[in-house]
Coordinates of C-alpha atoms in Angstrom, one line a residue:
S1 CA 12.4 10.4 -12.1
K2 CA 16.0 8.9 -11.0
V3 CA 14.9 7.8 -7.5
A4 CA 15.8 3.9 -7.0
T5 CA 12.6 1.7 -7.6
E6 CA 13.4 0.2 -4.4
R7 CA 12.5 3.0 -2.6
L8 CA 9.2 3.5 -5.0
I9 CA 8.1 0.0 -4.9
R10 CA 8.2 -3.1 -2.4
K11 CA 7.1 -6.3 -2.7
A12 CA 5.2 -7.9 0.4
T13 CA 6.8 -11.1 1.8
V14 CA 4.7 -14.2 1.9
S15 CA 5.4 -16.7 4.7
S16 CA 3.1 -19.7 5.5
S17 CA -0.5 -18.1 4.8
V18 CA 0.2 -14.3 5.2
Q19 CA 2.1 -11.8 3.6
T20 CA 3.7 -8.4 5.7
V21 CA 5.0 -5.4 3.9
A22 CA 5.7 -2.1 5.5
I23 CA 5.1 1.7 4.5
K24 CA 6.8 4.3 6.2
G25 CA 4.9 8.2 6.1
I26 CA 7.7 10.7 6.5
G27 CA 6.1 14.3 6.1
Y28 CA 3.5 14.1 3.8
E29 CA 5.2 11.4 1.6
F30 CA 4.8 7.4 1.7
E31 CA 7.9 5.1 1.0
P32 CA 7.6 3.3 -0.6
L33 CA 4.8 5.0 -2.7
V34 CA 3.5 1.7 -3.8
V35 CA 3.7 -1.7 -2.1
I36 CA 2.7 -5.0 -4.3
I37 CA 0.6 -8.0 -2.5
S38 CA -0.7 -11.2 -3.9
K39 CA -4.2 -12.0 -4.1
R40 CA -6.1 -13.9 -2.2
I41 CA -3.5 -14.3 0.6
P42 CA -4.0 -11.8 4.3
A43 CA -1.9 -8.7 3.8
K44 CA -0.5 -7.3 7.2
I45 CA 0.4 -3.9 6.0
K46 CA 2.8 -1.9 9.0
L47 CA 2.0 1.7 8.1
D48 CA 4.2 3.7 10.4
L49 CA 2.8 7.1 10.8
T50 CA 5.3 8.3 13.7
E51 CA 6.9 11.0 11.6
F52 CA 3.6 11.6 9.1
D53 CA 2.4 15.0 9.4
N54 CA -1.5 15.1 10.0
A55 CA -1.8 11.5 10.6
D56 CA -5.0 11.7 12.5
G57 CA -8.2 11.3 10.9
N58 CA -10.0 9.0 8.8
W59 CA -7.9 6.9 6.4
E60 CA -9.2 4.5 3.7
I61 CA -8.6 2.0 1.1
V62 CA -10.1 3.0 -2.2
D63 CA -10.6 0.0 -5.0
Y64 CA -9.3 2.5 -7.9
K65 CA -11.2 1.0 -10.8
Q66 CA -14.6 0.6 -9.0
K67 CA -14.1 3.9 -6.9
K68 CA -15.1 2.2 -3.9
V69 CA -14.1 2.1 -0.6
V70 CA -13.0 -1.1 0.5
S71 CA -11.6 -0.5 4.2
T72 CA -11.2 2.4 6.9
F73 CA -9.3 2.7 9.8
K74 CA -8.5 5.9 12.1
G75 CA -4.8 7.2 11.8
K76 CA -2.5 8.8 14.1
Q77 CA 1.2 9.5 14.9
E78 CA 1.7 5.7 15.6
I79 CA 2.7 2.4 13.8
K80 CA -0.6 0.8 12.6
Q81 CA -1.5 -2.6 11.6
V82 CA -3.7 -2.7 8.4
D83 CA -5.2 -5.8 7.8
F84 CA -6.0 -6.4 3.6
T85 CA -7.1 -8.8 1.6
S86 CA -8.4 -8.8 -2.0
N87 CA -9.8 -11.8 -3.8
E88 CA -8.8 -10.2 -7.1
S89 CA -5.9 -8.6 -8.7
G90 CA -6.3 -4.6 -9.2
T91 CA -5.4 -1.0 -7.9
F92 CA -6.2 0.3 -4.9
G93 CA -5.5 3.7 -3.3
I94 CA -4.5 4.8 0.2
Y95 CA -6.4 8.0 0.7
K96 CA -6.5 10.6 3.5
D97 CA -8.8 13.7 3.4
R98 CA -9.9 12.5 -0.1
K99 CA -5.8 12.9 -1.1
I100 CA -4.1 9.8 -2.2
L101 CA -0.8 8.6 -0.7
G102 CA 0.3 5.4 -1.7
M103 CA -1.1 2.7 -3.9
I104 CA -1.6 -1.0 -2.8
E105 CA -0.5 -3.2 -6.3
V106 CA -2.6 -6.8 -6.0
V107 CA -1.3 -9.3 -8.0
D108 CA -1.9 -13.0 -9.6
N109 CA 1.7 -14.0 -8.9
L110 CA 3.9 -12.1 -6.7
E111 CA 6.7 -14.0 -7.9
T112 CA 6.7 -13.2 -11.4
T113 CA 6.1 -9.5 -11.1
D114 CA 8.6 -7.4 -12.5
L115 CA 9.2 -4.0 -10.6
E116 CA 10.3 -1.8 -13.1
S117 CA 7.0 -2.8 -15.3
V118 CA 4.9 -1.5 -12.2
R119 CA 6.9 1.6 -11.4
S120 CA 6.2 2.4 -15.3
K121 CA 2.4 2.0 -14.6
F122 CA 2.5 4.6 -12.1
L123 CA 5.5 6.9 -12.2

């Protein structure tokens, strides 16, 4: 795929004891598709669903390896803040109506994580 890595994958920004990252839903797609966050630091994920088709309903964050729902939230066409923390590194999917729309990659070290290696893992 020729899409720029920055549009597909985005790292969170860490400041003091919190990390933030934004995802925008347009039509039926998320940009970026993958957000990278650091383990053990509470993350505030800004999920902009104002232009997302069919945003209403139940959303889930699922631990990909354990196939376990770790968080749920109600969606509608608005900007939603999703709080998420993982003490372990791993991959989590953002699901709506059992369809995966985006991924959260939790890493040991945000600084040293290479975007291209994450891209090759997913895309």
